[in-house]
Coordinates of C-alpha atoms in Angstrom, one line a residue:
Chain A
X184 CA -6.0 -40.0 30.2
X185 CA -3.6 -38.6 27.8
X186 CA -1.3 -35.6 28.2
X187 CA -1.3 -31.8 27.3
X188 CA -3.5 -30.7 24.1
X189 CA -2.0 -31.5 20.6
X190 CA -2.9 -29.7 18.6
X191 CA -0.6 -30.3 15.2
X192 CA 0.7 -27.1 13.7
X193 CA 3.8 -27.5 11.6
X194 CA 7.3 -26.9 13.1
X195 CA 10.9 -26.8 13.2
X196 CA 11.5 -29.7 10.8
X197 CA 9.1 -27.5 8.1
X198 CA 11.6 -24.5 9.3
X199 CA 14.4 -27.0 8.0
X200 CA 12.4 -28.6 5.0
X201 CA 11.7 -24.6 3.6
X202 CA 15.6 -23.1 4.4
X203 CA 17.4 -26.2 2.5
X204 CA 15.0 -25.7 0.0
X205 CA 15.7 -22.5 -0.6
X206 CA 19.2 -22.9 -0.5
X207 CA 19.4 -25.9 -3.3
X208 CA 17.4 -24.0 -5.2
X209 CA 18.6 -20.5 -5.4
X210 CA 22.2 -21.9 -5.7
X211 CA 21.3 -24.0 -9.0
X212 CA 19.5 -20.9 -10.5
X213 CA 22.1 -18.5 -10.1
X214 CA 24.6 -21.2 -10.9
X215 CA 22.8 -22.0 -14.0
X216 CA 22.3 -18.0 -15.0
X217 CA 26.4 -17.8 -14.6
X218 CA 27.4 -21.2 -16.5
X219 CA 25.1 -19.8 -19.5
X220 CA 26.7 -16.4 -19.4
X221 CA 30.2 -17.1 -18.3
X222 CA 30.6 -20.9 -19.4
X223 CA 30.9 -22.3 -16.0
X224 CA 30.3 -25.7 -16.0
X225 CA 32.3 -26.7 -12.5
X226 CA 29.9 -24.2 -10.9
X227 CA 26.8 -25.5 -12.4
X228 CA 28.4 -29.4 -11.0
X229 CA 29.1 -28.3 -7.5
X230 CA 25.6 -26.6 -7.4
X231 CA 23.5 -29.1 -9.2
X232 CA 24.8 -31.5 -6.3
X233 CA 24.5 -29.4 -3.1
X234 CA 20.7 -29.0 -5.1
X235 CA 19.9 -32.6 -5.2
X236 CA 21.5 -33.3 -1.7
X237 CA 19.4 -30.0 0.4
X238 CA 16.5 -31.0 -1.8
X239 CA 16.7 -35.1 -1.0
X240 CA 17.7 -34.1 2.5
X241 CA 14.9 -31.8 3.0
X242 CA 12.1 -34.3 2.0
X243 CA 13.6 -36.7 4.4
X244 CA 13.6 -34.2 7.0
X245 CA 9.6 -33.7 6.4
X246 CA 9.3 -37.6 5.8
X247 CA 10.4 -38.0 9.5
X248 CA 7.7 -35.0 10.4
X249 CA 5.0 -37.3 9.4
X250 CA 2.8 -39.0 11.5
X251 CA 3.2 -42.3 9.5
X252 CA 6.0 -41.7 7.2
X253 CA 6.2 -45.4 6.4
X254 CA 3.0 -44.4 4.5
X255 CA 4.5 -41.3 2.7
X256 CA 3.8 -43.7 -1.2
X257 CA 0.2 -42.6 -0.4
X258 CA 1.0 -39.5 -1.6
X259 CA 2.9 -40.7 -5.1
X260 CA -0.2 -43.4 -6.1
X261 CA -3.3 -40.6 -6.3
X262 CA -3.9 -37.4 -8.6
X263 CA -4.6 -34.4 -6.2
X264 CA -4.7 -31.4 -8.3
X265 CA -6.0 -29.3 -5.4
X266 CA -3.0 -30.1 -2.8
X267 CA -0.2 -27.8 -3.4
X268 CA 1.7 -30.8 -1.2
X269 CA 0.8 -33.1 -3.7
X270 CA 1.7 -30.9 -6.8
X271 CA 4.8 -29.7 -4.6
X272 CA 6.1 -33.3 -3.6
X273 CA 6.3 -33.9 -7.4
X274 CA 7.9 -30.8 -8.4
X275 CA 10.6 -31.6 -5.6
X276 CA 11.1 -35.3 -6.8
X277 CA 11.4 -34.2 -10.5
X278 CA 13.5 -31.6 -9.8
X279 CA 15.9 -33.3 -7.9
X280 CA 16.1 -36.0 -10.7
X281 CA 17.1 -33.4 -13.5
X282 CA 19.4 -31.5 -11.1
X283 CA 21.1 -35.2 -10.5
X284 CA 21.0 -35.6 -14.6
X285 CA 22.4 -32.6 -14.9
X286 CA 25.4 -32.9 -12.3
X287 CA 26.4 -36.2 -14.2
X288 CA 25.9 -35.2 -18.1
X289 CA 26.7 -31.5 -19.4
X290 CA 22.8 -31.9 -20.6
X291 CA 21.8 -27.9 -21.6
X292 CA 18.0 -29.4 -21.7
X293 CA 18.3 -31.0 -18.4
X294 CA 19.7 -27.9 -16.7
X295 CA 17.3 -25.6 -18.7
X296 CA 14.2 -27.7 -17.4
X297 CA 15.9 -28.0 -13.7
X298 CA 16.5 -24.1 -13.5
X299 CA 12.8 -24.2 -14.2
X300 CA 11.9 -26.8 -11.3
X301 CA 13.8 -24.9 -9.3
X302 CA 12.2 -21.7 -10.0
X303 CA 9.0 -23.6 -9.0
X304 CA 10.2 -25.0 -6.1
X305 CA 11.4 -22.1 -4.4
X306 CA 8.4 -20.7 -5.2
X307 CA 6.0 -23.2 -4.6
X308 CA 7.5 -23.0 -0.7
X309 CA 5.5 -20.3 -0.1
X310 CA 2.8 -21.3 -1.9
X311 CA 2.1 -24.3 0.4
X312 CA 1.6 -21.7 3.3
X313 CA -0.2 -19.1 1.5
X314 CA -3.0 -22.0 0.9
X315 CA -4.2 -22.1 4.4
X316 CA -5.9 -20.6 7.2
X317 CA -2.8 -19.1 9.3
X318 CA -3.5 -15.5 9.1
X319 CA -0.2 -14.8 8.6
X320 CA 0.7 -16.8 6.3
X321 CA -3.0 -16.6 3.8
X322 CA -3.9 -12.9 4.0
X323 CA -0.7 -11.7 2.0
X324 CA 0.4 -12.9 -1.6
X325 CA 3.8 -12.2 -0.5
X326 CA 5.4 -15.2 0.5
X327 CA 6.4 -16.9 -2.4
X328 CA 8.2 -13.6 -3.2
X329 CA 10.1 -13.7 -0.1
X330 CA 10.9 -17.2 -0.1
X331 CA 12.3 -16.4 -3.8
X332 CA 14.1 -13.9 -3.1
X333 CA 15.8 -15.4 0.2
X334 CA 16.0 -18.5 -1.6
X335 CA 18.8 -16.6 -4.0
X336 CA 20.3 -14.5 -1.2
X337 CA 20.9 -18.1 0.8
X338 CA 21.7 -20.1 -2.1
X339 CA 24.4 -17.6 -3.5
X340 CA 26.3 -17.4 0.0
X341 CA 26.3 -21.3 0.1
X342 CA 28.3 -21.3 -3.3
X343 CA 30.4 -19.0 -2.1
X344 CA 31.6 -21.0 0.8
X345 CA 32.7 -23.9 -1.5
X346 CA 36.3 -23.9 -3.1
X347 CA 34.9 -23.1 -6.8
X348 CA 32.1 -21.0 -5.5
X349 CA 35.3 -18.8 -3.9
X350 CA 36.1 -18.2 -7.4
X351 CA 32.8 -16.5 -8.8
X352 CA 32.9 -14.4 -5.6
X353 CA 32.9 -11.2 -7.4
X354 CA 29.2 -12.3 -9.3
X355 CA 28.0 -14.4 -6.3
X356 CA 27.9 -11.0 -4.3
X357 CA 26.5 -8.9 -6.8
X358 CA 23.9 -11.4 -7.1
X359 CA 23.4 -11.2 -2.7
X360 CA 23.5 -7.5 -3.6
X361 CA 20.8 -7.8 -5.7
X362 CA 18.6 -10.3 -4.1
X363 CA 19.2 -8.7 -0.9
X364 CA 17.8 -5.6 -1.6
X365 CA 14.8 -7.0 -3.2
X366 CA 14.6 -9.6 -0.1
X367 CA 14.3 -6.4 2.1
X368 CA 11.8 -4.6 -0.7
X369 CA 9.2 -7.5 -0.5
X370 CA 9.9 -8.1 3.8
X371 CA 8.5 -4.2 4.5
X372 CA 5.8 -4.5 1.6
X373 CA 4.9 -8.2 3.6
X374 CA 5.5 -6.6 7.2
X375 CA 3.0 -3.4 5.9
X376 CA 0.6 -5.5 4.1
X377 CA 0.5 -8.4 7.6
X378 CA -0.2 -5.2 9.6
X379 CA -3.7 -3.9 7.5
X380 CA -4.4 -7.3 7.0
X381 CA -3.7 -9.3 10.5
X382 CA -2.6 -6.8 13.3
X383 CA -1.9 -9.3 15.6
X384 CA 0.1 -11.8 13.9
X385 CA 2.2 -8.7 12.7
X386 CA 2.4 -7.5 16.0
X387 CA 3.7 -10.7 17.2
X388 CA 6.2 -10.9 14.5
X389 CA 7.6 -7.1 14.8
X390 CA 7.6 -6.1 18.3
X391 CA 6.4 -9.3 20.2
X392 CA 7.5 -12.9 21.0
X393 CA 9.3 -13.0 17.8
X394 CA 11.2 -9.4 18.1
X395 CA 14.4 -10.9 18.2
X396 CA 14.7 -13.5 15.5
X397 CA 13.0 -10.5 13.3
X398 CA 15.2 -7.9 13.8
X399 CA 18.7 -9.2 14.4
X400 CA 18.1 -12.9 12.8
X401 CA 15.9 -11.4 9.8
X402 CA 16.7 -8.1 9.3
X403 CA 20.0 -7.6 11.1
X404 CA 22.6 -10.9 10.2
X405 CA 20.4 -11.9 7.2
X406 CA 19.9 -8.8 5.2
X407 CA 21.2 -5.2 6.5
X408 CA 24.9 -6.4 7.6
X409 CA 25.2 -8.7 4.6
X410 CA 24.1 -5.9 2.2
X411 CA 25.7 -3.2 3.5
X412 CA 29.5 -5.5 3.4
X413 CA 28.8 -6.4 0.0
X414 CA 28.7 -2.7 -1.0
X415 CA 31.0 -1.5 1.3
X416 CA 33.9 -3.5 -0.7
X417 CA 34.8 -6.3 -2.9
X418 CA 37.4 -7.5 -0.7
X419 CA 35.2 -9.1 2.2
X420 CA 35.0 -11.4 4.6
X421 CA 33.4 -13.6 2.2
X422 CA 33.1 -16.6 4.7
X423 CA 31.7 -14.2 7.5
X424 CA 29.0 -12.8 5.2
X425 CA 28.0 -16.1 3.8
X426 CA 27.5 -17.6 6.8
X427 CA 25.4 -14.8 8.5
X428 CA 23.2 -14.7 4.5
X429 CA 22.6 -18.5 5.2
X430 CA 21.8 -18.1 8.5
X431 CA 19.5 -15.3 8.0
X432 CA 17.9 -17.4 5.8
X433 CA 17.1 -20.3 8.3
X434 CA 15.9 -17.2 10.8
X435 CA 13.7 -15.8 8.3
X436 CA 11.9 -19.3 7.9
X437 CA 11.6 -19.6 11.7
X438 CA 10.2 -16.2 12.0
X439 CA 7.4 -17.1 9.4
X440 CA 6.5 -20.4 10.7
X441 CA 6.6 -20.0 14.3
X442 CA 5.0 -16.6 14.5
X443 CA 2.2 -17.7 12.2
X444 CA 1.2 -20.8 14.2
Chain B
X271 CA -30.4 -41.5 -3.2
X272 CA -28.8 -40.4 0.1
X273 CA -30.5 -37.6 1.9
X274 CA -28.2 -34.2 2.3
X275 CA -28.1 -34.1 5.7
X276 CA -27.6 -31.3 8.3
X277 CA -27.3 -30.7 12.0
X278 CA -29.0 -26.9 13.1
X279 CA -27.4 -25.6 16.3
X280 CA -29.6 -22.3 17.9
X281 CA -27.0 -20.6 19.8
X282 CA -30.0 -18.6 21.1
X283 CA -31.7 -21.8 22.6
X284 CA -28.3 -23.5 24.1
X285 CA -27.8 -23.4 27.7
X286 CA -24.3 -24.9 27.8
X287 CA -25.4 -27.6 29.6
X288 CA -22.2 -29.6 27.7
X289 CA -23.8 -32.8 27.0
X290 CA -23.0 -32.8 23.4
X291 CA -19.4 -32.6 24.8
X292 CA -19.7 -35.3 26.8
X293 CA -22.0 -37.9 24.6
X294 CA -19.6 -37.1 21.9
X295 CA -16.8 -38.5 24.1
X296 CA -19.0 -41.6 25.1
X297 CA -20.0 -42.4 20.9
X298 CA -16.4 -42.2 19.7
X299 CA -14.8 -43.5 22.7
X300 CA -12.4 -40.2 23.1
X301 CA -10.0 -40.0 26.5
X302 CA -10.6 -37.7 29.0
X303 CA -7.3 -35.0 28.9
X304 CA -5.8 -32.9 31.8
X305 CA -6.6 -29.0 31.5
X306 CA -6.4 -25.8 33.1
X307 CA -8.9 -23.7 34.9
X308 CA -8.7 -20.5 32.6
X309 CA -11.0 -18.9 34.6
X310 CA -14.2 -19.5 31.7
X311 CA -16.6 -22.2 31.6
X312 CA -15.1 -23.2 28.1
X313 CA -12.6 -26.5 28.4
X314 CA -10.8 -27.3 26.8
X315 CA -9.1 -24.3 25.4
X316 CA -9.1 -26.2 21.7
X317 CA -10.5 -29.1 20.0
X318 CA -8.7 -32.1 19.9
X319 CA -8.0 -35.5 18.9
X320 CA -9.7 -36.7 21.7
X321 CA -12.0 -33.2 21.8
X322 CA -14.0 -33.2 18.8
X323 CA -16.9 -31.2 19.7
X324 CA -16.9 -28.2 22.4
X325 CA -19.1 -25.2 23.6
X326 CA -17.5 -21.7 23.3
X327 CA -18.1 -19.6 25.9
X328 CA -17.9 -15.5 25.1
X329 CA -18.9 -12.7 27.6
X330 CA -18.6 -9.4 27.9
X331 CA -20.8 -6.2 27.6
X332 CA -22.4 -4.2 24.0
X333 CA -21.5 -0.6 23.6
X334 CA -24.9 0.1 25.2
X335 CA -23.4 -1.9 28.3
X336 CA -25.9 -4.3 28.4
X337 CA -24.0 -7.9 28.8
X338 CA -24.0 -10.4 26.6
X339 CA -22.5 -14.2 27.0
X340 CA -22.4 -16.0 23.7
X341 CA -22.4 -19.9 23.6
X342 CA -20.9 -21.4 20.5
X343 CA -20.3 -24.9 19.0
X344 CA -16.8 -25.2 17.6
X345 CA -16.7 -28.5 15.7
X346 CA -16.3 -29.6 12.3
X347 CA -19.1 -27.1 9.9
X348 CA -18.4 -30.5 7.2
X349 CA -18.4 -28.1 4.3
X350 CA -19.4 -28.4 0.7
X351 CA -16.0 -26.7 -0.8
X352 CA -14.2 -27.7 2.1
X353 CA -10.2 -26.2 2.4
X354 CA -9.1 -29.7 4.1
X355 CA -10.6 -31.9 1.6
X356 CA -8.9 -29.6 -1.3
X357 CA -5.7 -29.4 0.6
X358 CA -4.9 -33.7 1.3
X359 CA -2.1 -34.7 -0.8
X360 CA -3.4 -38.4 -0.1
X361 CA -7.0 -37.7 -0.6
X362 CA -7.3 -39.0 3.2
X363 CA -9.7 -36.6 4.1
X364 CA -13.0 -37.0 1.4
X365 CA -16.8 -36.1 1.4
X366 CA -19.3 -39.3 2.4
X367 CA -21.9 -39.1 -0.3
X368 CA -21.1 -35.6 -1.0
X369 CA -22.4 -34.5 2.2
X370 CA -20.5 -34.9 5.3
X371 CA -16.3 -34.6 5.7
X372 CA -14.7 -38.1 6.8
X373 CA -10.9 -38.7 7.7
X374 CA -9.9 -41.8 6.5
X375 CA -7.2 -42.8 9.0
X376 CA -6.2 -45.6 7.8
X377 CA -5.2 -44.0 4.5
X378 CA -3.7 -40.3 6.7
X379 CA 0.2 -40.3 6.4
X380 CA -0.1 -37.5 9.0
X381 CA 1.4 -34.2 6.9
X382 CA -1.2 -31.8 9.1
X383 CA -2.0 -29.4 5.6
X384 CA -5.8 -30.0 6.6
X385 CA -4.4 -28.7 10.3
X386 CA -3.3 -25.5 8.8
X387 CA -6.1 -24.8 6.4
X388 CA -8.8 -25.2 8.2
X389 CA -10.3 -22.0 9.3
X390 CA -12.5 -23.4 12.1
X391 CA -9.3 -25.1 13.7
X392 CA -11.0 -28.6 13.5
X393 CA -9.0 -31.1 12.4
X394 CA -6.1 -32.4 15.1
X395 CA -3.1 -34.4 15.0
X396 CA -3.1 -37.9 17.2
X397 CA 0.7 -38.3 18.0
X398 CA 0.3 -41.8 19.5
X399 CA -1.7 -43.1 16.2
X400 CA -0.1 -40.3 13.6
X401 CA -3.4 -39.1 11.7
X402 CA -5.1 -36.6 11.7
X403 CA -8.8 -36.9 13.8
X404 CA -11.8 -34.9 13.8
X405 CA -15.6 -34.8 13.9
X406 CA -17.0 -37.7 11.8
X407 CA -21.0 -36.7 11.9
X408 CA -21.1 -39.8 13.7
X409 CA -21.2 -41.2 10.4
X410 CA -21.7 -45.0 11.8
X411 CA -24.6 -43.7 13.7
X412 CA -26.4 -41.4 10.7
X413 CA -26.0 -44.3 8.2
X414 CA -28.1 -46.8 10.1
X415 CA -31.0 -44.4 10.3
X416 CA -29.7 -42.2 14.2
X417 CA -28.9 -38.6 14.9
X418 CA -25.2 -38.0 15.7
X419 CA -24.6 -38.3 19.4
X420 CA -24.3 -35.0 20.3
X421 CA -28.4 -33.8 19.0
X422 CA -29.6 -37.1 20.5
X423 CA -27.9 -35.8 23.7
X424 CA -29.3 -32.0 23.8
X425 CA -32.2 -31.5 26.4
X426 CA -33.6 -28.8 24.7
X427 CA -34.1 -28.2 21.2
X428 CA -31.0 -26.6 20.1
X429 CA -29.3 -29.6 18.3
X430 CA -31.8 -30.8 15.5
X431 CA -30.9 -33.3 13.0
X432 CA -32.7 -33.9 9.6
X433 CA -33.1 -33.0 5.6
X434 CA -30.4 -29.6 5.1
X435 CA -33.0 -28.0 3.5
X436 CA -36.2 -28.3 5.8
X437 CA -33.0 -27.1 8.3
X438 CA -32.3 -23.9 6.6
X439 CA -36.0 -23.6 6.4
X440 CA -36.4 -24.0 10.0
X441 CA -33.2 -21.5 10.5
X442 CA -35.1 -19.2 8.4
X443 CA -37.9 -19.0 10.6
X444 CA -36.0 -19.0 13.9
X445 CA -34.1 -16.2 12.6
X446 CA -37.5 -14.2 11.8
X447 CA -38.8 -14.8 15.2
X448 CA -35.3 -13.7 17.1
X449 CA -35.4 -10.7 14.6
X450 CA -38.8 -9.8 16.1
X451 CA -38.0 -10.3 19.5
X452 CA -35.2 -7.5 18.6
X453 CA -31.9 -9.6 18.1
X454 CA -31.3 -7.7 15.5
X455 CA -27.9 -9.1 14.3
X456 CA -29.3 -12.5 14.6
X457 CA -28.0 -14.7 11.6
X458 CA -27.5 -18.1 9.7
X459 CA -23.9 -19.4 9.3
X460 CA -23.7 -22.3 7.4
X461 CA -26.3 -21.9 4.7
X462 CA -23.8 -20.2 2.2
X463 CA -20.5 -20.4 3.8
X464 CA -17.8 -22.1 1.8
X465 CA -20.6 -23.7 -0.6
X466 CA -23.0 -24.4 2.1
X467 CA -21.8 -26.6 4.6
X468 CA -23.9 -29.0 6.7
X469 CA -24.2 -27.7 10.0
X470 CA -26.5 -24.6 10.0
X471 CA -25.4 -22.4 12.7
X472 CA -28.3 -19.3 14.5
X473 CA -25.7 -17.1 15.8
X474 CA -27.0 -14.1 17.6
X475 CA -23.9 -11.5 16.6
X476 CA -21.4 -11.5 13.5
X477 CA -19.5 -15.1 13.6
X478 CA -16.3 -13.0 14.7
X479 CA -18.1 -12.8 18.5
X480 CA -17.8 -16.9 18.5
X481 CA -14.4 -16.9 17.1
X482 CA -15.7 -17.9 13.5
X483 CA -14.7 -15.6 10.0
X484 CA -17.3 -14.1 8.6
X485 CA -16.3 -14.5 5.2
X486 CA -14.0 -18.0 5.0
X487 CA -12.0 -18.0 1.5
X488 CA -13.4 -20.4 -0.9
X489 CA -10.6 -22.7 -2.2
X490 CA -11.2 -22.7 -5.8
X491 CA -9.8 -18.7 -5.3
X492 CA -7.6 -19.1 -3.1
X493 CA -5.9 -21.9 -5.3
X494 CA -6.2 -19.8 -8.1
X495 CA -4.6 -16.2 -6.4
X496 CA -2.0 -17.9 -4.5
X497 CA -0.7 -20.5 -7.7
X498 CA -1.2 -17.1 -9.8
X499 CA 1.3 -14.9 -7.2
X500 CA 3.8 -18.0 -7.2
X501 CA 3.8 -18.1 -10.6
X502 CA 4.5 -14.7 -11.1
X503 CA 6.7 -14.7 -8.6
X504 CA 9.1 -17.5 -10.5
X505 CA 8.6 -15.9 -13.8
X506 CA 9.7 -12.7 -12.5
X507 CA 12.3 -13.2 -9.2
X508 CA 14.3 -15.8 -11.2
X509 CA 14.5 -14.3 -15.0
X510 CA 15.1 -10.7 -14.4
X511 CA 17.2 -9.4 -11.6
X512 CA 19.6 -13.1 -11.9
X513 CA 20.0 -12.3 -15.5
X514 CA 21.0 -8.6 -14.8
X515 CA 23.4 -8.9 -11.9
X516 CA 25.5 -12.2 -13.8
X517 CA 25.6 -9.4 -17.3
X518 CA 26.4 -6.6 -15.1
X519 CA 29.5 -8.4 -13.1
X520 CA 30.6 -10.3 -15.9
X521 CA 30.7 -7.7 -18.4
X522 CA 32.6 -5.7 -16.0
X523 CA 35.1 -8.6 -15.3
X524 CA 35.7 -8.6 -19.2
X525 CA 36.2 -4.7 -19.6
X526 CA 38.8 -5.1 -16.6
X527 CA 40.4 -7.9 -19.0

């Protein structure tokens, strides 16, 4: 006799695996857009590591999610085309590698074709749920957007915590600015597209079990308050706002995963 | 040559008697597991490791009033362009002589993609073994000349076994005669869905009245729409509006200077 149904939906360590994701990513991008304007190499060092360390860290974190992680190399000794895991656990691997090359040498190929694995991987994030059968997460094309978008928004803020990040602060909140805006853009166009397409997974999301991590973790801490201090003033809390960004971020993945499923 | 097999469930002819639930159980040797009473005949609520096979149970009454009670078999459809086969990063789950779907567990790491792409809600995690288990076709049973467990099992005829196409012929003609006898939304799942897949199904509404879509998205288009919008989306969300707001400040910062 064995216990209550399992029935094997993904959960909070995919919630993990997506926000760190995001966050390695979208720092080395911006990172890598400032070091080739503004010639900022100990920016484009501090953010190539946090990269290779959220990225690393975040396949570990779905390497324990598997049922038989000792068995993960099953993925690395086939050709899969059609998996966007397969395609994605590559992209991951090689672009941790040329973030790594490039925090050790001051390679401009290396960070050119990293900025571009990263570019993939934050996008690729939301490609891996758009290729399913979760309403939610199939019946828009928006995801990848989002998860781009957030995956700047998150990744800026986390610079800005660290002691060099503190002094691009100026660019790293215009770039928040920015990506928060659009971030907010593509969430009503996703929110407005879920309801025509999947009522009741939008339901769910908006104004059901999920109403609070939508509107204050989401919308609230993650985008509107952020946002609105980053125009209000150069001077602020830079600290508050980054953490609130970063853990909008995490809310925004929880919100998308849970309320899918 | 292997014959393309198929197994025809008439909705119309089953009586819900469950034995296909249960003989399934007995053939793959599947523990019993603890539900609740949900007030419906169905149990368990979803398929499971140990569940591979189940009758659906819907009721309720037509706009005319008249009642209706709907009995439907939610297992694995084993489809030609099937989502989990496309999705497996290990290549774990695979056709059997391009006809029925086959989980090899001992090859599974256990991810769950197959979990969330299937749009039958089939395939099931086993936390005590980590792989993924589902429906089989009784494959050890079909290849040494039997019918899967759960037609050998039926007491009336609606679980057939045999050649796919003398199935969808005998759908065909089933569908004619419940057409005639005014069931007139009566149709055939299975014959074109996702490529044709080997169970045909005689449903007696649209497959949304036993909790199947209508129109399941084929993977070769949803591969190509969804790579296409994350393409797009990386070409676009990390050129343009990066590149703009690092000119923007910086420029600034060197007009202040």
């Amino acid at each position: 006799m064995s216990g209550p149904i399992i029935l094997g939906h993904w959960n909070f360590w995919i919630v993990l695996y997506l926000w760190l994701a995001g966050i390695g990513a979208g720092g080395f991008l911006t990172a890598y857009y400032i070091d080739k304007k503004a010639d900022a190499p100990g920016l484009l060092r501090k953010a190539s590591w946090m990269g290779v360390i959220t990225l690393i860290l975040g396949s570990f974190l779905l390497l324990v999610d598997l049922g038989n992680p000792d068995r993960f190399w099953h993925l690395f000794v086939v050709f899969r085309l059609t998996s966007a895991m397969w395609i994605g656990s590559w992209l991951i691997a090689i672009t941790a590698f040329l973030m790594f090359i490039t925090a050790l040498s001051k390679s401009k190929g290396a960070a050119f074709l990293a900025a571009v694995g990263a570019a993939l991987t934050a996008s690729y994030v939301g490609v891996l749920l758009t290729i399913s059968a979760i309403p939610l997460w199939s019946n828009t094309l928006l995801l990848p957007w989002l998860f781009l978008a957030s995956a700047f928004t998150t990744g800026a803020a986390a610079l800005s915590l660290s002691k060099i990040g503190s002094q691009y602060s100026s660019v790293l909140n215009e770039v928040g600015k920015i990506y928060g805006i659009l971030e907010l853009i593509i969430l009503i166009l996703f929110v407005l597209w879920s309801f025509a397409a999947t009522p009741a997974a939008a339901l769910n999301m908006v104004v059901g079990k999920y109403i609070g991590a939508f509107w204050v973790g989401v919308l609230i801490l993650g985008i509107a308050a952020p946002i609105y201090l980053e125009i209000k003033s150069d001077k602020i809390n830079i600290a508050a706002t980054g953490l609130m960004v970063v853990f909008g971020g995490l809310a925004l993945r929880y919100l998308i995963v849970f309320a899918g499923v | 040559m292997s014959t393309n097999y198929a197994i025809y469930f008439d909705s119309s002819k089953c009586i819900a008697c469950r034995s296909c639930q249960v003989s399934c159980k007995q053939w793959n040797d599947r523990e019993a597991e603890i539900t609740e009473n949900r007030g419906s005949y169905e149990n368990p609520a979803h398929l499971s490791s140990q569940t591979w096979l189940r009758i659906t149970f819907r009721e309720g009454t037509k706009q005319n009033n008249d009642p209706f009670w709907f009995f439907g078999r939610n297992s694995c459809l084993h489809c030609t362009d099937a989502p989990c086969v496309s999705v497996c990063p290990t290549g774990a789950m695979a056709h059997v002589n391009n006809n029925y779907v086959v989980v090899d567990t001992d090859w599974c790491i256990g991810c769950r993609y197959c979990v969330q792409a299937c749009p039958y809600e089939v395939p099931r995690f086993n936390e005590k073994l980590g792989v993924v288990e589902k429906c089989t076709f009784c494959v050890d049973r079909v290849q040494n000349g039997y019918q899967p467990a759960c037609v050998k099992s039926c007491p009336d005829s609606a679980l057939e076994f045999g050649d796919r196409d003398k199935m969808i012929g005998k759908a065909k003609a089933r569908i004619a005669k419940l057409k005639g006898q005014g069931f007139s939304k009566a149709r055939i799942y299975g014959d074109k869905e996702l490529s044709g897949q080997h169970v045909i199904n005689i449903l007696l509404d649209e497959p949304e009245a036993y909790g199947m879509p209508s129109k399941p998205k084929g993977t070769g288009t949803q591969i190509a729409t969804d790579w296409g919008s994350g393409v797009a989306a990386a070409a676009v969300m990390a050129t343009l509006p990066i590149a703009w707001a690092v000119n923007r400040r910086m420029n600034a910062k060197k007009e202040e200077k």
